[in-house]
CSV table of C-alpha atoms in Angstrom, one decimal:
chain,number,residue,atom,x,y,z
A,9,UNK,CA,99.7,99.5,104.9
A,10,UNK,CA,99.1,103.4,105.2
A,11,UNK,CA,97.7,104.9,102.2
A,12,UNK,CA,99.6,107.7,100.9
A,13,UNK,CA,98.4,111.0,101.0
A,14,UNK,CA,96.4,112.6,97.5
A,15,UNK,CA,98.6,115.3,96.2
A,16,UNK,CA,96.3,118.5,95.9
A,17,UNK,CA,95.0,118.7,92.5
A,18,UNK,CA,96.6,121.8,90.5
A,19,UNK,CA,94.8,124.0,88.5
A,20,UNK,CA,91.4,123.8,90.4
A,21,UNK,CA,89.1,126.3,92.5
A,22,UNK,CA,89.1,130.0,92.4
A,23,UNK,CA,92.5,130.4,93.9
A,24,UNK,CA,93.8,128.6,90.9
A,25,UNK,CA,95.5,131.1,88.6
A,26,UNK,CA,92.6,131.5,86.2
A,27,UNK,CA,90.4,131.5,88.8
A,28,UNK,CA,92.1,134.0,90.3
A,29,UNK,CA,91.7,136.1,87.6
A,30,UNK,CA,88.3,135.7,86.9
A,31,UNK,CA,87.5,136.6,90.5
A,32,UNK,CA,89.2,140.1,90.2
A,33,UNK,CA,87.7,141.1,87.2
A,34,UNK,CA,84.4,140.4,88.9
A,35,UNK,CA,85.5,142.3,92.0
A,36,UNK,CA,86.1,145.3,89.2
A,37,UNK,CA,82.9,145.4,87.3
A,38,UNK,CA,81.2,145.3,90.5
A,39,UNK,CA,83.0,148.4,92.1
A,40,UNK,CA,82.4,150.5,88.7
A,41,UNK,CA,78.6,149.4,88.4
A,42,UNK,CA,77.7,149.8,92.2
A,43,UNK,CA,78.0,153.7,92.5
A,44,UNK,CA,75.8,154.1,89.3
A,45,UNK,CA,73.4,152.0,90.3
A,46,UNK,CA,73.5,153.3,94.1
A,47,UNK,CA,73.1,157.0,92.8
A,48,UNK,CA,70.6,156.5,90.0
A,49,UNK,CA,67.1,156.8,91.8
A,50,UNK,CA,68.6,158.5,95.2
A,51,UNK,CA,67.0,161.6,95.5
A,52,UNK,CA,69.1,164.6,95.5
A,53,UNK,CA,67.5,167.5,97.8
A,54,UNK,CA,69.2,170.5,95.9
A,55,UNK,CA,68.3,169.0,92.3
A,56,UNK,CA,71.5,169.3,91.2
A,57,UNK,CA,71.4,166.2,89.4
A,58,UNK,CA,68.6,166.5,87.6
A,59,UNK,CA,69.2,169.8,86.4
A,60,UNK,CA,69.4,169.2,82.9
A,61,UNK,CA,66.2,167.0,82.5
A,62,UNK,CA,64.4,166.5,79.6
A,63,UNK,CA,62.2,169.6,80.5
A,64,UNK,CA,65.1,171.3,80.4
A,65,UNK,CA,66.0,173.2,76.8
A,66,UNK,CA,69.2,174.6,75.8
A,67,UNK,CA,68.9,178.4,74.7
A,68,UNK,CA,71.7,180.5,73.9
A,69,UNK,CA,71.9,182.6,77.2
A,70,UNK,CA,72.1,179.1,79.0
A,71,UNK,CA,69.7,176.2,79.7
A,72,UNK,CA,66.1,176.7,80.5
A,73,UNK,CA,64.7,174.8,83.2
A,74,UNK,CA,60.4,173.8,83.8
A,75,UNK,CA,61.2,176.5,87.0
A,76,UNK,CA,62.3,179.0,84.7
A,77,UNK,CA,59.5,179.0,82.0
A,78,UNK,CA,57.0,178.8,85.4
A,79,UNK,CA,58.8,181.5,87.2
A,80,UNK,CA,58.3,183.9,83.9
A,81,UNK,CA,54.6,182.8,83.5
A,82,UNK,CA,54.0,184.1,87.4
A,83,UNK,CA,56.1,187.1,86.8
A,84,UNK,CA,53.7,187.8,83.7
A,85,UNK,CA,50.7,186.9,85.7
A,86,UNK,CA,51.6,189.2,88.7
A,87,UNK,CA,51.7,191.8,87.1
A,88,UNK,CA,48.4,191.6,85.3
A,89,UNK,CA,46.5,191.5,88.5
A,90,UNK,CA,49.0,193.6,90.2
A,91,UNK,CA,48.8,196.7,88.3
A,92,UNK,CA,44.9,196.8,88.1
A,93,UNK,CA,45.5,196.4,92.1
A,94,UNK,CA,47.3,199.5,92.2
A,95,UNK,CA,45.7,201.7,90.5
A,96,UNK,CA,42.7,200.9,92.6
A,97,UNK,CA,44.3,202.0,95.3
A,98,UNK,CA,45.5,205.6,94.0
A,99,UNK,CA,42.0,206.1,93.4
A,100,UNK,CA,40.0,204.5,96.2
A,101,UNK,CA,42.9,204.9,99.0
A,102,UNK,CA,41.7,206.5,102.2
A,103,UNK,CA,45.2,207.5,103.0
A,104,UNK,CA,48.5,208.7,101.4
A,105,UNK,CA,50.2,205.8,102.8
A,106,UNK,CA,47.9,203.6,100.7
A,107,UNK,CA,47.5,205.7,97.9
A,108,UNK,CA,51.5,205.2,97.4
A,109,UNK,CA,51.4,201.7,98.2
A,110,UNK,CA,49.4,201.6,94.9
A,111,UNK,CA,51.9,203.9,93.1
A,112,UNK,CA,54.5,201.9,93.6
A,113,UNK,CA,52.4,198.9,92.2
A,114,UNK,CA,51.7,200.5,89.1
A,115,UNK,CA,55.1,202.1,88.6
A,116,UNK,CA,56.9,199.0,90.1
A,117,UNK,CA,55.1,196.4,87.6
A,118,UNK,CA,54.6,198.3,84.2
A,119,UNK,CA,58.3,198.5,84.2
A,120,UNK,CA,58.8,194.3,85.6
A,121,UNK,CA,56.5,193.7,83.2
A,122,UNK,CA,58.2,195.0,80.0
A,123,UNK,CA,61.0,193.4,81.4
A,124,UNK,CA,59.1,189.5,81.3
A,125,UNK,CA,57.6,190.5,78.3
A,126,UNK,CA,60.7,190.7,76.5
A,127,UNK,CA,62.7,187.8,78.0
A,128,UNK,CA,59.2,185.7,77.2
A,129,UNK,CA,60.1,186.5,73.5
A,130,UNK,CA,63.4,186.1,73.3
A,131,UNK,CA,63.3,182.5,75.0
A,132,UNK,CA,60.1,181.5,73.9
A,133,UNK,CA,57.9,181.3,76.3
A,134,UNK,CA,54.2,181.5,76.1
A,135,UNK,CA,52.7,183.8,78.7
A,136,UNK,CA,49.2,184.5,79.9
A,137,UNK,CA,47.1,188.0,78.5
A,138,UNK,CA,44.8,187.6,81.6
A,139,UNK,CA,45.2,187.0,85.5
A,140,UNK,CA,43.9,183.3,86.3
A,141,UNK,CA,40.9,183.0,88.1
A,142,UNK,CA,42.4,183.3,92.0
A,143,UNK,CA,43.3,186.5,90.9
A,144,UNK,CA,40.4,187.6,89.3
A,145,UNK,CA,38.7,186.8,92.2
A,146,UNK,CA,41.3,189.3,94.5
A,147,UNK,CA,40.7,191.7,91.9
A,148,UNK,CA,36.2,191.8,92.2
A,149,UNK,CA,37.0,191.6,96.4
A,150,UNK,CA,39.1,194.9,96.5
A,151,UNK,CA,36.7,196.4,93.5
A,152,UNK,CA,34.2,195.9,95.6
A,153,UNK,CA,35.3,197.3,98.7
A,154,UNK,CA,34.5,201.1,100.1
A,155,UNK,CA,36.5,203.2,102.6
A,156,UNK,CA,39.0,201.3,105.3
A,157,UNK,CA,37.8,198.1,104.2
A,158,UNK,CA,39.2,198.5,100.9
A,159,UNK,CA,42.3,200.0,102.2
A,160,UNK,CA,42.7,196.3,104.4
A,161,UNK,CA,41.6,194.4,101.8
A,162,UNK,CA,44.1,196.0,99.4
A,163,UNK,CA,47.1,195.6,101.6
A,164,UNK,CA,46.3,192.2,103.2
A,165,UNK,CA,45.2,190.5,99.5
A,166,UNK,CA,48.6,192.6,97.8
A,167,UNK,CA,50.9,191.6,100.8
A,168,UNK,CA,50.1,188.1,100.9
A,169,UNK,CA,50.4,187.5,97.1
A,170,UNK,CA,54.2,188.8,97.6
A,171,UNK,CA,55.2,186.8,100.8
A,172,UNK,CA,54.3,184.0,98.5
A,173,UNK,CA,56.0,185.2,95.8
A,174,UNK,CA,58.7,186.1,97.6
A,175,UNK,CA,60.5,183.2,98.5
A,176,UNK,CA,60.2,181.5,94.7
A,177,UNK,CA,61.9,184.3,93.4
A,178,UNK,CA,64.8,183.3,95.3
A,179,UNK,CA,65.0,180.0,94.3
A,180,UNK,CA,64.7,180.7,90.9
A,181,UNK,CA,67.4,182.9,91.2
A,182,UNK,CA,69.8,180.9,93.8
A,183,UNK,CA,69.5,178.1,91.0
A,184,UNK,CA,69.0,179.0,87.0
A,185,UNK,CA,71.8,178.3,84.7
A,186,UNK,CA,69.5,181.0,82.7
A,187,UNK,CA,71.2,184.6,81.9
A,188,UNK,CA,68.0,186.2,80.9
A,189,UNK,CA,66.1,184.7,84.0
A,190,UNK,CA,69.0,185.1,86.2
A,191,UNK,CA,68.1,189.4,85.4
A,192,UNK,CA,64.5,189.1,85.6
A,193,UNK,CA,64.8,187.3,89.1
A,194,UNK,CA,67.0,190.2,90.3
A,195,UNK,CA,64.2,192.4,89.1
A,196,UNK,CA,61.4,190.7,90.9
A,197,UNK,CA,63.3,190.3,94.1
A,198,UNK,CA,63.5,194.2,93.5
A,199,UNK,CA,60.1,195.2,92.8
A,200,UNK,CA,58.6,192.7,95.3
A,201,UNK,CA,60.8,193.9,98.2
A,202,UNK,CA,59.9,197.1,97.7
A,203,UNK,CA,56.0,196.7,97.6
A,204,UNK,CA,56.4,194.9,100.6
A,205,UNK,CA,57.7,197.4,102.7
A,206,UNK,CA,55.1,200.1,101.3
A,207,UNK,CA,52.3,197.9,102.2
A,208,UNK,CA,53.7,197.2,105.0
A,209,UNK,CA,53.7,200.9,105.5
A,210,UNK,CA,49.9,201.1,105.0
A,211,UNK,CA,49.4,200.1,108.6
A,212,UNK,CA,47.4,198.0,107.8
A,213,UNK,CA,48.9,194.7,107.4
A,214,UNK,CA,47.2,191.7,110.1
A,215,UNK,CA,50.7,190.0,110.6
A,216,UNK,CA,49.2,187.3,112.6
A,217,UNK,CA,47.1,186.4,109.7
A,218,UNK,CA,49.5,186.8,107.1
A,219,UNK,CA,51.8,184.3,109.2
A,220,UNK,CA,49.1,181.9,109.6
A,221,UNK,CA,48.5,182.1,105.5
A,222,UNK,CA,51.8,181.6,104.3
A,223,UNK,CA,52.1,178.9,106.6
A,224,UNK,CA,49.6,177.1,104.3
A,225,UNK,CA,50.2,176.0,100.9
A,226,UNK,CA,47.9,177.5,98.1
A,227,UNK,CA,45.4,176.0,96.2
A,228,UNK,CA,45.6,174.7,92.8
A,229,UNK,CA,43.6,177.7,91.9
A,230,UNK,CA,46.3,180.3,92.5
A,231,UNK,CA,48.6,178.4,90.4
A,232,UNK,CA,49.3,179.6,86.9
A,233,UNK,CA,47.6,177.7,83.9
A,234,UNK,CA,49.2,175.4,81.7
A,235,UNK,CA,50.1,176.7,78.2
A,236,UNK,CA,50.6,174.3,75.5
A,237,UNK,CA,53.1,175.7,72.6
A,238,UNK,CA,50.7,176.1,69.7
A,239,UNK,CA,48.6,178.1,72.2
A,240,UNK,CA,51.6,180.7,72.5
A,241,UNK,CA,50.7,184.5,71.7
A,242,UNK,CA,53.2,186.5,70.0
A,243,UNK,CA,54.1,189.2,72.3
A,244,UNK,CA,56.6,192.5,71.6
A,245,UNK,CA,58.5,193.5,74.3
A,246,UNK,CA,57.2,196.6,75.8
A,247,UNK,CA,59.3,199.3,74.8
A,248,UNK,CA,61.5,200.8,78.1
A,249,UNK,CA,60.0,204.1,79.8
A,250,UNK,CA,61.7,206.9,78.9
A,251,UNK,CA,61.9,208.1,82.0
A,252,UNK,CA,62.1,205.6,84.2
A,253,UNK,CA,60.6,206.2,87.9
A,254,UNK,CA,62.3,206.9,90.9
A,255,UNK,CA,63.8,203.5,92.6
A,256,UNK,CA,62.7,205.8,95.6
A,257,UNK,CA,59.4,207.5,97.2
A,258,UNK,CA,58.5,209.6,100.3
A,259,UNK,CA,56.4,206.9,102.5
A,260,UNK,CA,54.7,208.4,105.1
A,261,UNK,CA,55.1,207.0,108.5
A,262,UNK,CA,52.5,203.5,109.6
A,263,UNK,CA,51.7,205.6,112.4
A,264,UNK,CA,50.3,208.4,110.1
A,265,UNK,CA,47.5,205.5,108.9
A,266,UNK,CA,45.2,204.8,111.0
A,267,UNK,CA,45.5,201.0,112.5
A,268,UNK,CA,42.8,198.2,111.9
A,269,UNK,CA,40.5,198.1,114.6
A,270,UNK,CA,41.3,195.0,117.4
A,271,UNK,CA,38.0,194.9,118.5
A,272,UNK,CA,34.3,194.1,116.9
């Protein structure tokens, strides 16, 4: 006698109606958990994500990023080695081209100086009172210098610091959330631009090398120091010229300065 078939036992395996649901309520809590856990340690190339870090502070002209507070200490440092720079040049300058290039550095950073000076104080932020050792050490090379050595020394040292500079200043200011930093970015980008092209105007400038030096990250040594915040100095923002400099001065041609000699 044939055996009659087993009718299929109801209620069991995931296609029964609990089952079912269970199975699509798993199916959910895995599609909502996947993309946080898929984005959390994926790197994000423009740092948009980790924007607001915990280095990051909240200040009331916007938040205030690790860059920022770095990007007002070089600021502050530039223009402590930058200034001294220039006013070697006005007085040790062969030429009128270089003798400019170091008015414009004096002019250029007493006033981007006031300007750090007072956004350090309103955010915060301790600054340095002295240029760190790299710079001391451009400082003692161009102080010892005499004649047209100087004058190259002056505009190679001064024209690499701002190539370098240069391109931080814009990404500061393509990516603060920071209103006061935002402003002092636009002035750097400013000020550096412009002693650029006077040193530049020098005649002076060994583009080759400068290429080959950019090309090459710096060493720790030309980074600014670390300042912990019981080691802040009260500062009082420098108070505005009263008559501010010309954004504009007569530059003499390259061609009036004589060229570096190409041969030994």
């Amino acid at each position: 006698m044939r055996a009659r078939p087993r009718p299929p036992v109801q209620g069991r395996g995931i296609f029964s109606g609990t089952g079912l649901i269970i199975t699509c309520l798993a199916a959910t809590l895995a599609a909502l958990v996947f993309p946080i856990w898929s984005y959390a340690d994926r790197s994000d190339p423009t740092g948009a994500v980790n924007v607001l870090s915990a280095q990051t502070v909240s200040t009331r002209y916007g938040p205030l990023s690790a860059q920022d507070r770095d990007f007002i200490v070089k600021v502050r440092l530039a223009g402590l080695w930058e200034l001294p720079a220039g006013e070697l040049a006005e007085q040790k300058g062969t030429t009128q081209a270089v003798r400019t290039a170091g008015q414009h550095l004096v002019d250029g950073h007493a006033s981007l100086d006031a300007h750090v000076r007072s956004v350090a104080t309103q955010l915060g932020v301790p600054i340095p009172n002295q240029p760190n050792d790299q710079q001391q050490q451009w400082l003692a090379t161009m102080t010892a210098a005499q004649g047209q050595d100087f004058d190259r020394q002056f505009a190679n040292i001064v024209r690499l610091a701002h190539g370098r500079v240069f391109s931080v200043v814009a990404q500061v200011r393509a990516g603060t959330q920071n209103t006061l930093v935002r402003d002092l970015a636009d002035d750097a980008n400013t000020t550096v631009l412009d002693h650029i092209k006077v040193l530049e105007a020098t005649g002076y400038v060994d583009f080759a090398t400068l290429a080959q030096q950019l090309s090459v990250t710096p060493s720790p040594a030309a980074s600014p120091p670390v300042f912990a915040p019981s080691d802040a100095i009260p500062v009082v923002p420098s108070p505005a010229p009263t008559s501010p400099p010309s954004p504009t001065y007569p530059l003499p041609p390259a061609a009036s300065s004589p060229p570096p000699p190409n041969s030994p």
